Amino acid sequence: MVRARSCKSRYRKQYPCCICSKDCECTESVLCFGCGKWVHSGCVGKGMSSELTKQWATRGLKFYCKFCCFDQESFDCQQSLLRLESTLKDGNTSQITNTATSESLLLKTYDIKLPEQSNQICLENVDEVSANILRGFAPAVLKPEHPIETIGDGNCLYRSVSTGLFGTQIYHHHLRLLTALEIISNKQQYDTSSKGYTDRIRDNRVVTSPYEQLYIFSIFLFYKLGILPYQ
């Protein structure tokens, strides 16, 4: 919710900004859905643009102040995913769309971006099990490449992509969040039951699992990268 509070004296100091502690009256402010406190638009991140402020005024969107959506100094992508998951379980299409829009706007509002791609991959965590298998069946692969171990916590696909793009696994939650937002925001490209669905995954050489095809395609589409199948 965004509004400019009344300048009447009876409102004075009843709605202090949770960032600067000054009154939010007479100044365009936004309400945090998490803590229920107001914050000046100019105190949010580097300051909200007029365009962003108008977008947050859309009915049904949920804004969160930095105290509610940051983990110390970093945007909490895991909590963002949990908010999406909670809405998806409810199954309300309108709420799902609003939540996805809210999370996308939060990333934009706080200027949350992934780093530049890096070719520097730490080789300290070489997957020795995979390396031994490759030595026995495809030793030529090990000459230019090294299998890197990823943590098997249900995020291995995103950890692998994070490692490949940035040389570290730490951006896996961010990648999963962007992938989820991509799929929700462009349903017609991923949901076979959606009107206007277009099957853009035609190369079965990439992977055999439809689940993996879906997510790998969405990741690569988001980054506008070409998919090079391994043969």
mmCIF file of C-alpha atoms in Angstrom:
data_model
loop_
_atom_site.group_PDB
_atom_site.id
_atom_site.type_symbol
_atom_site.label_atom_id
_atom_site.label_comp_id
_atom_site.label_asym_id
_atom_site.label_seq_id
_atom_site.Cartn_x
_atom_site.Cartn_y
_atom_site.Cartn_z
ATOM 1 C CA MET A 1 0.000 0.000 0.000
ATOM 2 C CA VAL A 2 1.308 3.439 -0.948
ATOM 3 C CA ARG A 3 -0.170 6.709 0.215
ATOM 4 C CA ALA A 4 0.662 10.250 1.280
ATOM 5 C CA ARG A 5 -0.557 10.566 4.845
ATOM 6 C CA SER A 6 -2.659 13.488 6.018
ATOM 7 C CA CYS A 7 -0.890 16.536 7.417
ATOM 8 C CA LYS A 8 -3.350 16.906 10.273
ATOM 9 C CA SER A 9 -1.613 17.243 13.623
ATOM 10 C CA ARG A 10 -3.503 14.311 15.131
ATOM 11 C CA TYR A 11 -1.410 11.993 12.935
ATOM 12 C CA ARG A 12 1.894 13.468 14.069
ATOM 13 C CA LYS A 13 4.404 10.825 15.208
ATOM 14 C CA GLN A 14 1.825 8.046 14.956
ATOM 15 C CA TYR A 15 3.380 6.735 11.750
ATOM 16 C CA PRO A 16 7.180 7.076 12.000
ATOM 17 C CA CYS A 17 9.286 5.792 9.131
ATOM 18 C CA CYS A 18 10.939 2.523 10.176
ATOM 19 C CA ILE A 19 14.159 3.649 8.459
ATOM 20 C CA CYS A 20 14.668 7.298 9.444
ATOM 21 C CA SER A 21 12.106 7.500 12.307
ATOM 22 C CA LYS A 22 10.683 10.751 10.928
ATOM 23 C CA ASP A 23 6.955 11.217 10.420
ATOM 24 C CA CYS A 24 5.434 9.682 7.312
ATOM 25 C CA GLU A 25 2.692 12.311 7.172
ATOM 26 C CA CYS A 26 2.632 14.571 4.117
ATOM 27 C CA THR A 27 5.222 12.324 2.459
ATOM 28 C CA GLU A 28 4.668 9.492 0.029
ATOM 29 C CA SER A 29 5.184 6.315 2.019
ATOM 30 C CA VAL A 30 4.702 2.586 1.635
ATOM 31 C CA LEU A 31 3.374 0.103 4.181
ATOM 32 C CA CYS A 32 5.408 -3.013 4.982
ATOM 33 C CA PHE A 33 3.247 -6.137 4.896
ATOM 34 C CA GLY A 34 5.676 -7.913 7.214
ATOM 35 C CA CYS A 35 5.920 -5.622 10.236
ATOM 36 C CA GLY A 36 3.027 -3.265 9.514
ATOM 37 C CA LYS A 37 5.253 -0.178 9.662
ATOM 38 C CA TRP A 38 5.431 2.693 7.211
ATOM 39 C CA VAL A 39 8.549 3.748 5.343
ATOM 40 C CA HIS A 40 9.184 6.796 3.173
ATOM 41 C CA SER A 41 9.478 5.968 -0.508
ATOM 42 C CA GLY A 42 12.735 7.905 -0.506
ATOM 43 C CA CYS A 43 14.110 5.777 2.339
ATOM 44 C CA VAL A 44 13.585 2.479 0.528
ATOM 45 C CA GLY A 45 16.866 1.159 -0.849
ATOM 46 C CA LYS A 46 18.424 3.928 -2.902
ATOM 47 C CA GLY A 47 15.080 5.683 -3.067
ATOM 48 C CA MET A 48 12.001 4.661 -5.026
ATOM 49 C CA SER A 49 11.482 6.193 -8.433
ATOM 50 C CA SER A 50 8.045 7.633 -9.168
ATOM 51 C CA GLU A 51 7.464 4.701 -11.531
ATOM 52 C CA LEU A 52 8.197 2.141 -8.806
ATOM 53 C CA THR A 53 6.027 3.994 -6.322
ATOM 54 C CA LYS A 54 3.107 3.853 -8.750
ATOM 55 C CA GLN A 55 3.659 0.145 -9.286
ATOM 56 C CA TRP A 56 3.610 -0.540 -5.549
ATOM 57 C CA ALA A 57 0.295 1.305 -5.335
ATOM 58 C CA THR A 58 -1.319 -1.547 -7.295
ATOM 59 C CA ARG A 59 -3.940 -3.330 -5.240
ATOM 60 C CA GLY A 60 -2.908 -6.768 -3.975
ATOM 61 C CA LEU A 61 0.861 -6.251 -3.980
ATOM 62 C CA LYS A 62 2.829 -6.807 -0.777
ATOM 63 C CA PHE A 63 5.833 -4.633 0.004
ATOM 64 C CA TYR A 64 8.449 -5.622 2.607
ATOM 65 C CA CYS A 65 10.893 -3.266 4.288
ATOM 66 C CA LYS A 66 14.560 -4.205 4.473
ATOM 67 C CA PHE A 67 14.141 -5.441 8.040
ATOM 68 C CA CYS A 68 11.616 -8.019 6.830
ATOM 69 C CA CYS A 69 13.131 -9.158 3.525
ATOM 70 C CA PHE A 70 16.878 -8.953 4.166
ATOM 71 C CA ASP A 71 19.133 -11.392 5.981
ATOM 72 C CA GLN A 72 21.695 -9.018 7.448
ATOM 73 C CA GLU A 73 22.950 -7.117 4.383
ATOM 74 C CA SER A 74 21.671 -9.475 1.695
ATOM 75 C CA PHE A 75 18.212 -9.870 0.211
ATOM 76 C CA ASP A 76 16.744 -13.123 1.554
ATOM 77 C CA CYS A 77 15.898 -15.056 -1.619
ATOM 78 C CA GLN A 78 15.016 -18.141 0.413
ATOM 79 C CA GLN A 79 12.277 -16.267 2.280
ATOM 80 C CA SER A 80 11.071 -14.895 -1.033
ATOM 81 C CA LEU A 81 10.771 -18.463 -2.323
ATOM 82 C CA LEU A 82 8.851 -19.482 0.801
ATOM 83 C CA ARG A 83 6.373 -16.653 0.228
ATOM 84 C CA LEU A 84 5.885 -17.867 -3.333
ATOM 85 C CA GLU A 85 5.510 -21.466 -2.174
ATOM 86 C CA SER A 86 2.893 -20.504 0.390
ATOM 87 C CA THR A 87 0.828 -18.716 -2.250
ATOM 88 C CA LEU A 88 1.187 -21.572 -4.734
ATOM 89 C CA LYS A 89 -0.191 -24.008 -2.153
ATOM 90 C CA ASP A 90 -3.318 -21.872 -1.822
ATOM 91 C CA GLY A 91 -3.864 -22.216 -5.563
ATOM 92 C CA ASN A 92 -5.443 -18.785 -6.026
ATOM 93 C CA THR A 93 -4.329 -17.645 -9.485
ATOM 94 C CA SER A 94 -4.764 -13.953 -8.728
ATOM 95 C CA GLN A 95 -2.765 -14.208 -5.499
ATOM 96 C CA ILE A 96 -0.027 -16.197 -7.226
ATOM 97 C CA THR A 97 0.299 -13.495 -9.878
ATOM 98 C CA ASN A 98 0.315 -10.725 -7.264
ATOM 99 C CA THR A 99 2.934 -12.497 -5.151
ATOM 100 C CA ALA A 100 5.179 -13.085 -8.163
ATOM 101 C CA THR A 101 4.782 -9.436 -9.165
ATOM 102 C CA SER A 102 5.549 -8.334 -5.595
ATOM 103 C CA GLU A 103 8.714 -10.436 -5.402
ATOM 104 C CA SER A 104 9.867 -9.190 -8.804
ATOM 105 C CA LEU A 105 9.268 -5.613 -7.692
ATOM 106 C CA LEU A 106 11.183 -6.200 -4.460
ATOM 107 C CA LEU A 107 14.214 -7.310 -6.476
ATOM 108 C CA LYS A 108 13.857 -4.220 -8.636
ATOM 109 C CA THR A 109 13.192 -1.878 -5.705
ATOM 110 C CA TYR A 110 16.282 -2.991 -3.787
ATOM 111 C CA ASP A 111 18.343 -3.333 -6.973
ATOM 112 C CA ILE A 112 19.101 -7.009 -6.332
ATOM 113 C CA LYS A 113 21.151 -8.413 -9.191
ATOM 114 C CA LEU A 114 23.366 -11.383 -9.824
ATOM 115 C CA PRO A 115 27.079 -10.691 -10.311
ATOM 116 C CA GLU A 116 28.839 -10.735 -13.640
ATOM 117 C CA GLN A 117 29.494 -14.181 -15.034
ATOM 118 C CA SER A 118 32.867 -15.634 -14.154
ATOM 119 C CA ASN A 119 35.037 -18.324 -15.683
ATOM 120 C CA GLN A 120 36.921 -18.786 -12.425
ATOM 121 C CA ILE A 121 35.740 -22.019 -10.798
ATOM 122 C CA CYS A 122 37.265 -23.262 -7.573
ATOM 123 C CA LEU A 123 38.787 -26.692 -8.232
ATOM 124 C CA GLU A 124 39.206 -27.518 -4.557
ATOM 125 C CA ASN A 125 35.832 -29.298 -4.486
ATOM 126 C CA VAL A 126 36.420 -31.761 -7.300
ATOM 127 C CA ASP A 127 33.882 -34.594 -7.233
ATOM 128 C CA GLU A 128 36.242 -37.550 -6.902
ATOM 129 C CA VAL A 129 33.486 -40.143 -7.341
ATOM 130 C CA SER A 130 32.488 -38.649 -10.688
ATOM 131 C CA ALA A 131 36.127 -38.187 -11.625
ATOM 132 C CA ASN A 132 36.842 -41.889 -11.023
ATOM 133 C CA ILE A 133 33.850 -42.888 -13.144
ATOM 134 C CA LEU A 134 34.996 -40.623 -15.956
ATOM 135 C CA ARG A 135 38.534 -41.998 -15.759
ATOM 136 C CA GLY A 136 37.112 -45.433 -16.424
ATOM 137 C CA PHE A 137 34.580 -44.618 -19.133
ATOM 138 C CA ALA A 138 35.448 -41.245 -20.680
ATOM 139 C CA PRO A 139 38.954 -40.151 -19.641
ATOM 140 C CA ALA A 140 39.158 -37.633 -22.482
ATOM 141 C CA VAL A 141 36.535 -35.506 -20.738
ATOM 142 C CA LEU A 142 38.850 -34.965 -17.767
ATOM 143 C CA LYS A 143 41.557 -33.314 -19.828
ATOM 144 C CA PRO A 144 39.752 -30.006 -20.345
ATOM 145 C CA GLU A 145 37.077 -30.375 -17.650
ATOM 146 C CA HIS A 146 36.746 -31.260 -13.957
ATOM 147 C CA PRO A 147 33.578 -32.521 -12.218
ATOM 148 C CA ILE A 148 32.753 -30.202 -9.326
ATOM 149 C CA GLU A 149 30.981 -31.487 -6.238
ATOM 150 C CA THR A 150 27.657 -29.866 -5.377
ATOM 151 C CA ILE A 151 25.663 -30.114 -2.171
ATOM 152 C CA GLY A 152 22.775 -32.566 -2.481
ATOM 153 C CA ASP A 153 20.078 -30.598 -0.690
ATOM 154 C CA GLY A 154 17.420 -30.433 -3.389
ATOM 155 C CA ASN A 155 19.079 -27.429 -4.994
ATOM 156 C CA CYS A 156 21.758 -29.320 -6.927
ATOM 157 C CA LEU A 157 20.529 -28.122 -10.344
ATOM 158 C CA TYR A 158 20.671 -24.474 -9.285
ATOM 159 C CA ARG A 159 23.928 -24.986 -7.408
ATOM 160 C CA SER A 160 25.425 -26.439 -10.583
ATOM 161 C CA VAL A 161 24.182 -23.545 -12.706
ATOM 162 C CA SER A 162 25.454 -21.079 -10.097
ATOM 163 C CA THR A 163 28.862 -22.755 -10.171
ATOM 164 C CA GLY A 164 28.946 -22.718 -13.957
ATOM 165 C CA LEU A 165 27.948 -19.057 -14.215
ATOM 166 C CA PHE A 166 29.673 -17.522 -11.208
ATOM 167 C CA GLY A 167 32.232 -20.047 -9.978
ATOM 168 C CA THR A 168 30.391 -20.543 -6.677
ATOM 169 C CA GLN A 169 27.214 -22.240 -5.444
ATOM 170 C CA ILE A 170 26.062 -19.397 -3.200
ATOM 171 C CA TYR A 171 23.641 -17.886 -5.724
ATOM 172 C CA HIS A 172 21.475 -20.998 -6.019
ATOM 173 C CA HIS A 173 18.505 -19.520 -4.128
ATOM 174 C CA HIS A 174 18.632 -16.397 -6.277
ATOM 175 C CA LEU A 175 18.651 -18.517 -9.439
ATOM 176 C CA ARG A 176 15.764 -20.660 -8.197
ATOM 177 C CA LEU A 177 13.774 -17.520 -7.384
ATOM 178 C CA LEU A 178 14.383 -15.990 -10.815
ATOM 179 C CA THR A 179 13.434 -19.282 -12.452
ATOM 180 C CA ALA A 180 10.180 -19.499 -10.473
ATOM 181 C CA LEU A 181 9.303 -15.902 -11.342
ATOM 182 C CA GLU A 182 10.101 -16.551 -15.001
ATOM 183 C CA ILE A 183 7.778 -19.571 -15.104
ATOM 184 C CA ILE A 184 4.918 -17.865 -13.238
ATOM 185 C CA SER A 185 5.186 -14.670 -15.282
ATOM 186 C CA ASN A 186 5.310 -16.526 -18.617
ATOM 187 C CA LYS A 187 2.933 -19.395 -17.958
ATOM 188 C CA GLN A 188 2.071 -19.875 -21.626
ATOM 189 C CA GLN A 189 5.639 -20.972 -22.343
ATOM 190 C CA TYR A 190 5.767 -23.647 -19.651
ATOM 191 C CA ASP A 191 2.264 -24.894 -18.809
ATOM 192 C CA THR A 192 0.940 -27.336 -21.405
ATOM 193 C CA SER A 193 -2.623 -26.666 -20.211
ATOM 194 C CA SER A 194 -2.242 -22.927 -20.737
ATOM 195 C CA LYS A 195 -4.025 -21.347 -23.680
ATOM 196 C CA GLY A 196 -1.501 -20.404 -26.326
ATOM 197 C CA TYR A 197 1.150 -22.842 -25.041
ATOM 198 C CA THR A 198 4.047 -23.228 -27.442
ATOM 199 C CA ASP A 199 6.432 -26.162 -27.109
ATOM 200 C CA ARG A 200 9.874 -24.633 -27.437
ATOM 201 C CA ILE A 201 11.761 -27.615 -26.043
ATOM 202 C CA ARG A 202 12.334 -29.853 -29.031
ATOM 203 C CA ASP A 203 15.849 -31.217 -28.588
ATOM 204 C CA ASN A 204 15.710 -34.426 -26.533
ATOM 205 C CA ARG A 205 19.485 -34.635 -26.587
ATOM 206 C CA VAL A 206 19.712 -31.947 -23.905
ATOM 207 C CA VAL A 207 18.205 -34.047 -21.101
ATOM 208 C CA THR A 208 15.623 -36.813 -20.971
ATOM 209 C CA SER A 209 13.574 -35.692 -17.974
ATOM 210 C CA PRO A 210 10.710 -33.257 -18.772
ATOM 211 C CA TYR A 211 11.207 -31.704 -15.317
ATOM 212 C CA GLU A 212 14.858 -30.974 -16.018
ATOM 213 C CA GLN A 213 14.035 -29.735 -19.510
ATOM 214 C CA LEU A 214 11.532 -27.280 -18.100
ATOM 215 C CA TYR A 215 13.847 -25.741 -15.540
ATOM 216 C CA ILE A 216 16.996 -25.749 -17.645
ATOM 217 C CA PHE A 217 15.072 -24.110 -20.471
ATOM 218 C CA SER A 218 13.665 -21.415 -18.180
ATOM 219 C CA ILE A 219 17.103 -20.671 -16.726
ATOM 220 C CA PHE A 220 18.729 -20.371 -20.130
ATOM 221 C CA LEU A 221 15.817 -18.362 -21.514
ATOM 222 C CA PHE A 222 16.111 -15.914 -18.615
ATOM 223 C CA TYR A 223 19.820 -15.421 -19.314
ATOM 224 C CA LYS A 224 19.282 -15.451 -23.087
ATOM 225 C CA LEU A 225 21.918 -18.169 -23.446
ATOM 226 C CA GLY A 226 22.041 -20.878 -26.064
ATOM 227 C CA ILE A 227 21.739 -24.497 -24.933
ATOM 228 C CA LEU A 228 24.636 -26.623 -26.138
ATOM 229 C CA PRO A 229 23.762 -30.328 -25.824
ATOM 230 C CA TYR A 230 26.514 -32.737 -24.814
ATOM 231 C CA GLN A 231 27.031 -35.483 -27.393
#
